[in-house]
Short mmCIF file of C-alpha atoms and ligand atoms in Angstrom, two decimals:
data_model
loop_
_atom_site.label_atom_id
_atom_site.label_comp_id
_atom_site.label_asym_id
_atom_site.label_seq_id
_atom_site.Cartn_x
_atom_site.Cartn_y
_atom_site.Cartn_z
CA MET A 28 -43.29 -39.47 13.61
CA HIS A 29 -42.89 -39.89 9.93
CA PRO A 30 -45.55 -42.33 8.65
CA ILE A 31 -43.01 -44.48 6.79
CA LEU A 32 -41.27 -45.25 10.06
CA LEU A 33 -44.50 -46.58 11.49
CA SER A 34 -44.73 -49.68 9.37
CA PRO A 35 -41.62 -51.54 10.60
CA ILE A 36 -42.58 -50.74 14.18
CA LEU A 37 -46.12 -51.89 13.53
CA THR A 38 -44.81 -55.12 12.04
CA LEU A 39 -42.64 -55.66 15.07
CA LEU A 40 -45.56 -55.07 17.40
CA LEU A 41 -47.73 -57.47 15.43
CA LEU A 42 -44.99 -60.07 15.57
CA LEU A 43 -44.63 -59.58 19.30
CA PHE A 44 -48.37 -59.88 19.73
CA PHE A 45 -48.38 -63.12 17.78
CA PHE A 46 -45.43 -64.36 19.76
CA TYR A 47 -47.08 -63.76 23.12
CA SER A 48 -50.50 -64.94 22.08
CA VAL A 49 -48.93 -68.35 21.46
CA ASP A 50 -47.76 -68.35 25.04
CA ALA A 51 -50.93 -66.80 26.44
CA THR A 52 -52.54 -70.06 27.54
CA THR A 53 -49.82 -70.77 30.06
CA SER A 54 -49.32 -67.41 31.70
CA PHE A 55 -50.08 -63.77 31.41
CA SER A 56 -46.92 -61.86 30.66
CA SER A 57 -46.69 -58.75 32.78
CA GLU A 58 -45.17 -55.61 31.38
CA GLU A 59 -42.06 -56.31 33.37
CA THR A 60 -41.37 -59.80 32.05
CA ARG A 61 -42.14 -58.64 28.53
CA ASN A 62 -39.44 -56.04 28.74
CA LYS A 63 -37.06 -58.62 30.05
CA GLU A 64 -37.84 -60.90 27.13
CA ILE A 65 -37.58 -58.17 24.53
CA GLN A 66 -34.18 -56.95 25.61
CA PRO A 67 -31.62 -59.58 24.70
CA LYS A 68 -30.06 -60.69 27.97
CA GLU A 69 -26.76 -61.73 26.47
CA THR A 70 -25.38 -62.87 23.15
CA PRO A 71 -27.08 -66.10 22.12
CA VAL A 72 -24.53 -68.85 22.40
CA CYS A 73 -24.76 -69.86 18.73
CA SER A 74 -24.01 -66.36 17.48
CA GLN A 75 -20.63 -66.48 19.20
CA THR A 76 -17.49 -67.20 17.21
CA PHE A 77 -14.42 -69.11 18.27
CA ALA A 78 -10.76 -69.18 17.46
CA CYS A 79 -8.23 -72.01 17.49
CA GLY A 80 -4.59 -71.78 16.42
CA PRO A 81 -4.43 -70.16 12.98
CA LEU A 82 -8.22 -69.97 12.63
CA GLN A 83 -10.10 -66.88 13.78
CA GLY A 84 -13.77 -65.90 13.96
CA LEU A 85 -15.16 -69.35 13.21
CA SER A 86 -18.94 -69.35 12.89
CA TYR A 87 -21.73 -71.44 11.40
CA PRO A 88 -21.58 -74.20 10.15
CA PHE A 89 -18.51 -74.78 12.34
CA THR A 90 -18.82 -75.63 16.00
CA GLY A 91 -16.24 -76.00 18.76
CA GLY A 92 -14.81 -73.86 21.53
CA ALA A 93 -17.46 -71.31 22.55
CA ARG A 94 -19.88 -72.81 20.03
CA PRO A 95 -21.48 -75.96 21.45
CA ALA A 96 -22.30 -78.96 19.30
CA HIS A 97 -25.94 -77.91 18.77
CA CYS A 98 -24.82 -74.77 16.87
CA GLY A 99 -24.10 -76.71 13.66
CA PRO A 100 -23.92 -80.07 11.90
CA PRO A 101 -21.57 -82.57 13.59
CA GLU A 102 -19.53 -82.88 10.39
CA PHE A 103 -18.22 -79.35 10.99
CA HIS A 104 -17.16 -79.81 14.59
CA ILE A 105 -13.61 -78.59 15.21
CA SER A 106 -11.68 -79.83 18.23
CA CYS A 107 -8.92 -77.58 19.42
CA VAL A 108 -6.09 -79.96 20.38
CA ASP A 109 -3.02 -78.17 21.77
CA ASP A 110 -4.03 -75.05 19.87
CA SER A 111 -4.32 -77.03 16.68
CA PRO A 112 -7.76 -77.23 15.03
CA GLU A 113 -8.86 -80.73 14.06
CA LEU A 114 -11.78 -82.04 12.02
CA THR A 115 -12.83 -85.68 12.03
CA ILE A 116 -13.92 -86.94 8.63
CA MET A 117 -14.99 -90.55 8.29
CA SER A 118 -13.24 -91.43 11.55
CA LEU A 119 -9.85 -90.01 10.54
CA ARG A 120 -8.61 -86.82 12.16
CA TYR A 121 -7.33 -83.92 10.12
CA ARG A 122 -5.41 -80.86 11.19
CA VAL A 123 -6.90 -77.72 9.64
CA LEU A 124 -4.13 -75.45 8.33
CA GLU A 125 -6.37 -72.94 6.59
CA LEU A 126 -10.07 -72.23 6.37
CA ASN A 127 -11.62 -69.80 3.90
CA PRO A 128 -15.33 -69.34 4.62
CA VAL A 129 -15.82 -67.16 1.52
CA HIS A 130 -14.56 -69.71 -0.98
CA LYS A 131 -15.49 -72.59 1.33
CA ASN A 132 -12.02 -74.11 1.14
CA LEU A 133 -10.01 -75.96 3.74
CA ARG A 134 -6.38 -76.99 3.79
CA LEU A 135 -6.10 -80.28 5.66
CA VAL A 136 -3.34 -82.67 6.76
CA ARG A 137 -3.97 -86.05 8.27
CA SER A 138 -3.14 -85.64 11.95
CA ASP A 139 -1.50 -89.06 12.07
CA LEU A 140 0.90 -88.04 9.27
CA TRP A 141 1.68 -84.60 10.70
CA ASN A 142 5.23 -85.31 11.77
CA SER A 143 5.69 -88.87 10.69
CA THR A 144 5.13 -90.58 7.38
CA CYS A 145 4.94 -93.74 9.44
CA THR A 146 1.41 -94.17 10.77
CA ASP A 147 -0.51 -96.91 12.53
CA LYS A 148 -3.74 -95.65 10.92
CA LEU A 149 -3.35 -97.71 7.79
CA ALA A 150 -6.40 -96.31 6.08
CA ASN A 151 -7.02 -94.53 2.81
CA THR A 152 -7.75 -90.84 2.98
CA THR A 153 -11.43 -90.78 2.06
CA ILE A 154 -13.23 -87.53 2.57
CA LYS A 155 -15.63 -87.45 -0.35
CA SER A 156 -19.17 -86.94 0.96
CA GLU A 157 -22.01 -84.48 0.65
CA PHE A 158 -19.96 -82.24 2.97
CA PHE A 159 -16.41 -82.43 1.57
CA ALA A 160 -14.78 -82.78 -1.84
CA TYR A 161 -11.15 -82.76 -2.97
CA ASN A 162 -10.18 -79.76 -4.97
CA GLU A 163 -9.06 -81.68 -8.01
CA ASN A 164 -7.43 -78.62 -9.56
CA ASP A 165 -4.97 -78.43 -6.68
CA ASP A 166 -4.51 -81.96 -5.37
CA VAL A 167 -2.75 -85.07 -6.57
CA GLU A 168 -2.87 -88.52 -5.01
CA VAL A 169 0.14 -90.22 -3.44
CA SER A 170 0.12 -93.94 -2.70
CA ILE A 171 2.00 -95.12 0.36
CA PHE A 172 2.97 -98.77 0.65
CA TYR A 173 3.74 -100.24 4.06
CA GLY A 174 5.13 -103.62 5.08
CA CYS A 175 7.04 -104.24 1.87
CA ASN A 176 9.34 -107.23 1.45
CA SER A 177 12.26 -105.59 -0.32
CA SER A 178 15.21 -106.60 1.83
CA THR A 179 17.07 -107.81 -1.26
CA ILE A 180 16.90 -104.42 -2.93
CA THR A 181 20.08 -102.40 -2.38
CA PRO A 182 20.69 -99.58 -2.47
CA LYS A 183 17.24 -98.38 -1.52
CA PRO A 184 15.55 -96.06 -4.01
CA GLU A 185 14.85 -92.46 -2.99
CA ASN A 186 11.14 -93.07 -2.45
CA TRP A 187 11.92 -95.68 0.22
CA PHE A 188 11.53 -95.07 3.94
CA HIS A 189 11.75 -97.21 7.04
CA CYS A 190 8.58 -97.75 9.02
CA ASN A 191 8.00 -100.21 11.82
CA VAL A 192 4.22 -100.62 12.07
CA ASN A 193 4.12 -104.19 13.36
CA LEU A 194 3.98 -105.73 9.93
CA PRO A 195 6.35 -108.56 8.95
CA PHE A 196 8.47 -106.10 6.93
CA ASN A 197 9.55 -102.52 7.65
CA ASP A 198 10.20 -101.19 4.16
CA SER A 199 7.85 -98.49 2.91
CA TYR A 200 7.57 -96.59 -0.36
CA TYR A 201 5.55 -93.79 -1.79
CA LEU A 202 4.53 -93.22 -5.40
CA ILE A 203 3.04 -90.05 -6.83
CA GLU A 204 -0.07 -90.97 -8.82
CA LYS A 205 1.43 -94.49 -9.13
CA PHE A 206 3.00 -93.19 -12.29
CA PRO A 207 5.32 -94.02 -13.83
CA ILE A 208 4.98 -97.52 -12.39
CA ASP A 209 8.24 -97.78 -10.56
CA GLN A 210 10.48 -100.50 -12.01
CA ILE A 211 11.70 -101.44 -8.55
CA MET A 212 8.20 -101.52 -7.10
CA SER A 213 6.90 -103.95 -9.70
CA GLY A 214 8.80 -106.81 -8.01
CA VAL A 215 8.02 -105.80 -4.43
CA LYS A 216 5.16 -107.21 -2.39
CA CYS A 217 3.63 -104.85 0.17
CA LYS A 218 1.09 -105.63 2.84
CA ILE A 219 -0.80 -102.33 2.88
CA GLU A 220 -1.45 -99.64 0.32
CA THR A 221 -2.93 -96.32 1.39
CA THR A 222 -3.57 -93.09 -0.45
CA VAL A 223 -3.04 -89.49 0.64
CA PRO A 224 -3.59 -86.35 -1.42
CA ILE A 225 -0.90 -83.67 -1.59
CA LEU A 226 -0.79 -80.35 -3.41
CA LYS A 227 0.34 -80.44 -7.02
CA THR A 228 2.85 -77.73 -6.18
CA ALA A 229 4.30 -79.93 -3.41
CA ALA A 230 4.38 -82.91 -5.77
CA ALA A 231 6.47 -80.87 -8.20
CA LYS A 232 9.00 -80.10 -5.45
CA LEU A 233 8.96 -83.74 -4.42
CA GLY A 234 9.67 -84.78 -7.99
CA ALA A 235 12.78 -82.60 -7.89
CA ASN A 236 13.91 -83.81 -4.47
CA ARG A 237 12.54 -87.17 -3.36
CA SER A 238 13.58 -86.55 0.25
CA LEU A 239 10.84 -83.97 0.74
CA PHE A 240 8.01 -86.45 1.29
CA GLN A 241 7.30 -85.43 4.89
CA GLU A 242 7.36 -81.74 3.90
CA ALA A 243 4.97 -82.42 1.02
CA ILE A 244 2.51 -84.19 3.32
CA MET A 245 2.66 -81.38 5.85
CA GLU A 246 1.70 -78.77 3.28
CA GLY A 247 -1.67 -80.52 3.24
CA PHE A 248 -4.24 -80.71 0.49
CA ASN A 249 -7.18 -78.56 -0.54
CA VAL A 250 -10.76 -79.48 0.15
CA ASN A 251 -14.00 -77.66 -0.68
CA TYR A 252 -16.79 -77.90 1.81
CA THR A 253 -20.54 -77.59 1.37
CA ASN A 254 -23.18 -77.34 4.03
CA PRO A 255 -26.12 -79.34 2.64
CA TYR A 256 -28.44 -77.58 5.11
CA ASP A 257 -27.76 -74.06 3.79
CA LYS A 258 -31.02 -73.86 1.83
CA GLU A 259 -33.14 -74.94 4.78
CA CYS A 260 -31.32 -72.59 7.12
CA ALA A 261 -31.76 -69.61 4.82
CA LYS A 262 -35.50 -69.82 5.54
CA CYS A 263 -34.99 -69.37 9.28
CA PRO A 264 -36.41 -66.11 10.67
CA ASN A 265 -33.37 -65.01 12.60
CA PHE A 266 -30.41 -64.65 10.33
CA ASN A 267 -27.95 -63.82 13.10
CA THR A 268 -28.35 -66.84 15.31
CA GLY A 269 -29.51 -68.64 12.21
CA CYS A 270 -29.38 -72.33 12.36
CA GLY A 271 -28.56 -75.03 14.83
CA PHE A 272 -28.62 -78.78 14.77
CA ASP A 273 -30.68 -81.24 16.76
CA PRO A 274 -28.52 -84.32 17.38
CA HIS A 275 -31.61 -86.34 18.37
CA THR A 276 -33.40 -85.92 15.07
CA ASN A 277 -30.16 -85.41 13.11
CA ARG A 278 -31.79 -82.41 11.44
CA PRO A 279 -31.04 -78.70 11.25
CA VAL A 280 -33.28 -76.45 13.37
CA CYS A 281 -33.98 -72.72 13.28
CA LEU A 282 -32.75 -70.79 16.28
CA CYS A 283 -34.24 -67.63 17.76
CA GLY A 284 -31.83 -66.53 20.45
CA ASP A 285 -30.93 -69.68 22.35
CA ARG A 286 -34.17 -71.45 21.52
CA VAL A 287 -35.55 -73.55 18.74
CA CYS A 288 -38.16 -71.80 16.65
CA ASP A 289 -40.10 -72.50 13.48
CA LEU A 290 -39.98 -70.60 10.22
CA SER A 291 -42.55 -68.07 11.46
CA GLY A 292 -40.52 -67.30 14.58
CA THR A 293 -42.72 -69.23 17.00
CA ILE A 294 -40.47 -70.41 19.81
CA PHE A 295 -40.68 -73.97 21.08
CA HIS A 296 -37.97 -74.97 23.50
CA SER A 297 -34.31 -74.80 24.35
CA ILE A 298 -32.25 -77.24 22.39
CA ARG A 299 -31.53 -80.41 24.28
CA PRO A 300 -27.80 -80.97 24.60
C1 LIG B 417 -13.52 -75.81 -5.20
O1 LIG B 417 -13.53 -74.40 -5.04
C2 LIG B 417 -12.81 -73.68 -6.03
C3 LIG B 417 -12.89 -72.22 -5.75
O2 LIG B 417 -12.67 -71.93 -4.43
C4 LIG B 417 -13.39 -73.98 -7.40
O3 LIG B 417 -12.58 -73.34 -8.37
C5 LIG B 417 -13.43 -75.46 -7.65
O4 LIG B 417 -14.09 -75.73 -8.86
C6 LIG B 417 -14.14 -76.18 -6.53
N1 LIG B 417 -14.02 -77.62 -6.75
C7 LIG B 417 -15.01 -78.46 -6.55
C8 LIG B 417 -14.72 -79.90 -6.79
O5 LIG B 417 -16.09 -78.08 -6.15
C1 LIG B 418 4.67 -84.07 16.52
O1 LIG B 418 4.63 -82.65 16.62
C2 LIG B 418 3.97 -82.20 17.76
C3 LIG B 418 3.95 -80.71 17.69
O2 LIG B 418 3.55 -80.28 16.44
C4 LIG B 418 4.68 -82.69 19.01
O3 LIG B 418 3.98 -82.28 20.14
C5 LIG B 418 4.75 -84.20 18.97
O4 LIG B 418 5.50 -84.66 20.08
C6 LIG B 418 5.37 -84.67 17.72
N1 LIG B 418 5.30 -86.12 17.65
C7 LIG B 418 6.29 -86.85 17.26
C8 LIG B 418 6.04 -88.31 17.22
O5 LIG B 418 7.37 -86.38 16.95
C1 LIG B 419 -6.81 -98.04 -0.51
O1 LIG B 419 -7.36 -97.99 -1.81
C2 LIG B 419 -6.74 -98.88 -2.73
C3 LIG B 419 -7.40 -98.69 -4.06
O2 LIG B 419 -7.39 -97.37 -4.43
C4 LIG B 419 -6.88 -100.31 -2.26
O3 LIG B 419 -6.17 -101.17 -3.14
C5 LIG B 419 -6.29 -100.44 -0.86
O4 LIG B 419 -6.49 -101.74 -0.36
C6 LIG B 419 -6.93 -99.43 0.08
N1 LIG B 419 -6.21 -99.46 1.35
C7 LIG B 419 -6.81 -99.64 2.52
C8 LIG B 419 -5.94 -99.65 3.72
O5 LIG B 419 -8.02 -99.77 2.62
C1 LIG B 420 10.51 -111.85 0.74
O1 LIG B 420 11.21 -111.69 -0.49
C2 LIG B 420 12.25 -112.64 -0.67
C3 LIG B 420 13.01 -112.24 -1.93
O2 LIG B 420 12.16 -111.87 -2.97
C4 LIG B 420 11.62 -114.03 -0.78
O3 LIG B 420 12.63 -114.99 -0.93
C5 LIG B 420 10.84 -114.31 0.51
O4 LIG B 420 10.16 -115.53 0.41
C6 LIG B 420 9.82 -113.20 0.77
N1 LIG B 420 9.19 -113.45 2.07
C7 LIG B 420 7.88 -113.44 2.25
C8 LIG B 420 7.43 -113.73 3.65
O5 LIG B 420 7.09 -113.21 1.36
C1 LIG B 421 11.63 -103.48 12.00
O1 LIG B 421 12.31 -102.41 12.63
C2 LIG B 421 12.52 -102.60 14.02
C3 LIG B 421 13.21 -101.39 14.55
O2 LIG B 421 12.57 -100.23 14.15
C4 LIG B 421 13.37 -103.85 14.25
O3 LIG B 421 13.51 -104.08 15.62
C5 LIG B 421 12.69 -105.04 13.58
O4 LIG B 421 13.53 -106.18 13.68
C6 LIG B 421 12.42 -104.76 12.13
N1 LIG B 421 11.66 -105.86 11.55
C7 LIG B 421 11.97 -106.42 10.40
C8 LIG B 421 11.10 -107.54 9.96
O5 LIG B 421 12.91 -106.03 9.71
C1 LIG B 422 16.66 -82.47 -0.69
O1 LIG B 422 16.04 -82.05 0.52
C2 LIG B 422 16.76 -82.40 1.69
C3 LIG B 422 15.93 -82.07 2.89
O2 LIG B 422 15.49 -80.74 2.88
C4 LIG B 422 18.09 -81.66 1.67
O3 LIG B 422 18.84 -82.02 2.82
C5 LIG B 422 18.86 -82.05 0.41
O4 LIG B 422 20.03 -81.29 0.30
C6 LIG B 422 18.02 -81.80 -0.84
N1 LIG B 422 18.68 -82.37 -2.00
C7 LIG B 422 18.86 -81.68 -3.11
C8 LIG B 422 19.56 -82.40 -4.21
O5 LIG B 422 18.47 -80.54 -3.24
#
């Protein structure tokens, strides 16, 4: 054998020796069980990918489908609801239209606004965190006003829509960037104001045809994501299975196969579900 080939094999053997010497106090590993351990039995669960609707080959940091919750941070858990991928960010659900793992971009739509601009989730769209950020180059904010007392205003302006959400009044309006401050809106009192980002390109179409509000919402908005645990995970010994997440400590953990290991590759235990 060529001498250069010897060194990686030697390293491997040394690693294996180290690995088993850690375990040596409990039992003596026979040749047979060693072989069993060395040959990977099956694909470790966290190196599997999953697909949902338009998204294919989802891997770390995302979990869902074939990838159980311990394969990544809970912030990146995707539920597949009727073949539609959904992320929950700050207790609001979002439909994921696109996901680009290279540029770390997502295209999201609030699930509650998917086919109705009338929602009972009267909350602002807030996604800013250490995990997610609006892509300010692409997005623009729309304000939606619900429960407005504007019965005396006739005819209704084009940014008006009817919405019965159990408020004393059913009139609703939207304003792009609240600008220009709508003359009609200045006299109208509304119970609830919420904000939703849309794409600038959709806002331009909406400016040309004010009836396209639902369409504009359903095009979604762009979000960049960051995994704050990337640096820690890069130190893990096994790049393929990489990193998991321990929900009990709320910390990332290195994975070697299906088990938790430390930076040197010493294996501790299976992750507790
Ligand atoms: C989001 O990502 C794009 C590239 O994909 C980049 O141009 C932009 O600056 C990023 N925005 C933020 C807020 O990180
Ligand atoms: C919204 O669209 C989904 C399919 O995309 C459909 O299953 C659902 O019934 C629709 N909901 C309403 C309120 O129209
Ligand atoms: C949404 O944010 C605006 C300020 O940007 C605030 O006035 C409004 O009350 C918020 N709406 C809700 C439902 O929290
Ligand atoms: C609704 O608006 C009308 C006209 O501006 C006003 O007379 C009425 O008092 C308002 N009702 C409430 C409950 O604010
Ligand atoms: C709101 O709309 C519903 C029907 O969608 C109607 O029954 C109700 O009377 C309306 N309420 C007000 C205050 O206009
Ligand atoms: C605006 O969009 C609606 C819905 O797609 C369409 O029916 C209408 O003709 C459009 N109006 C104009 C002026 O283009």
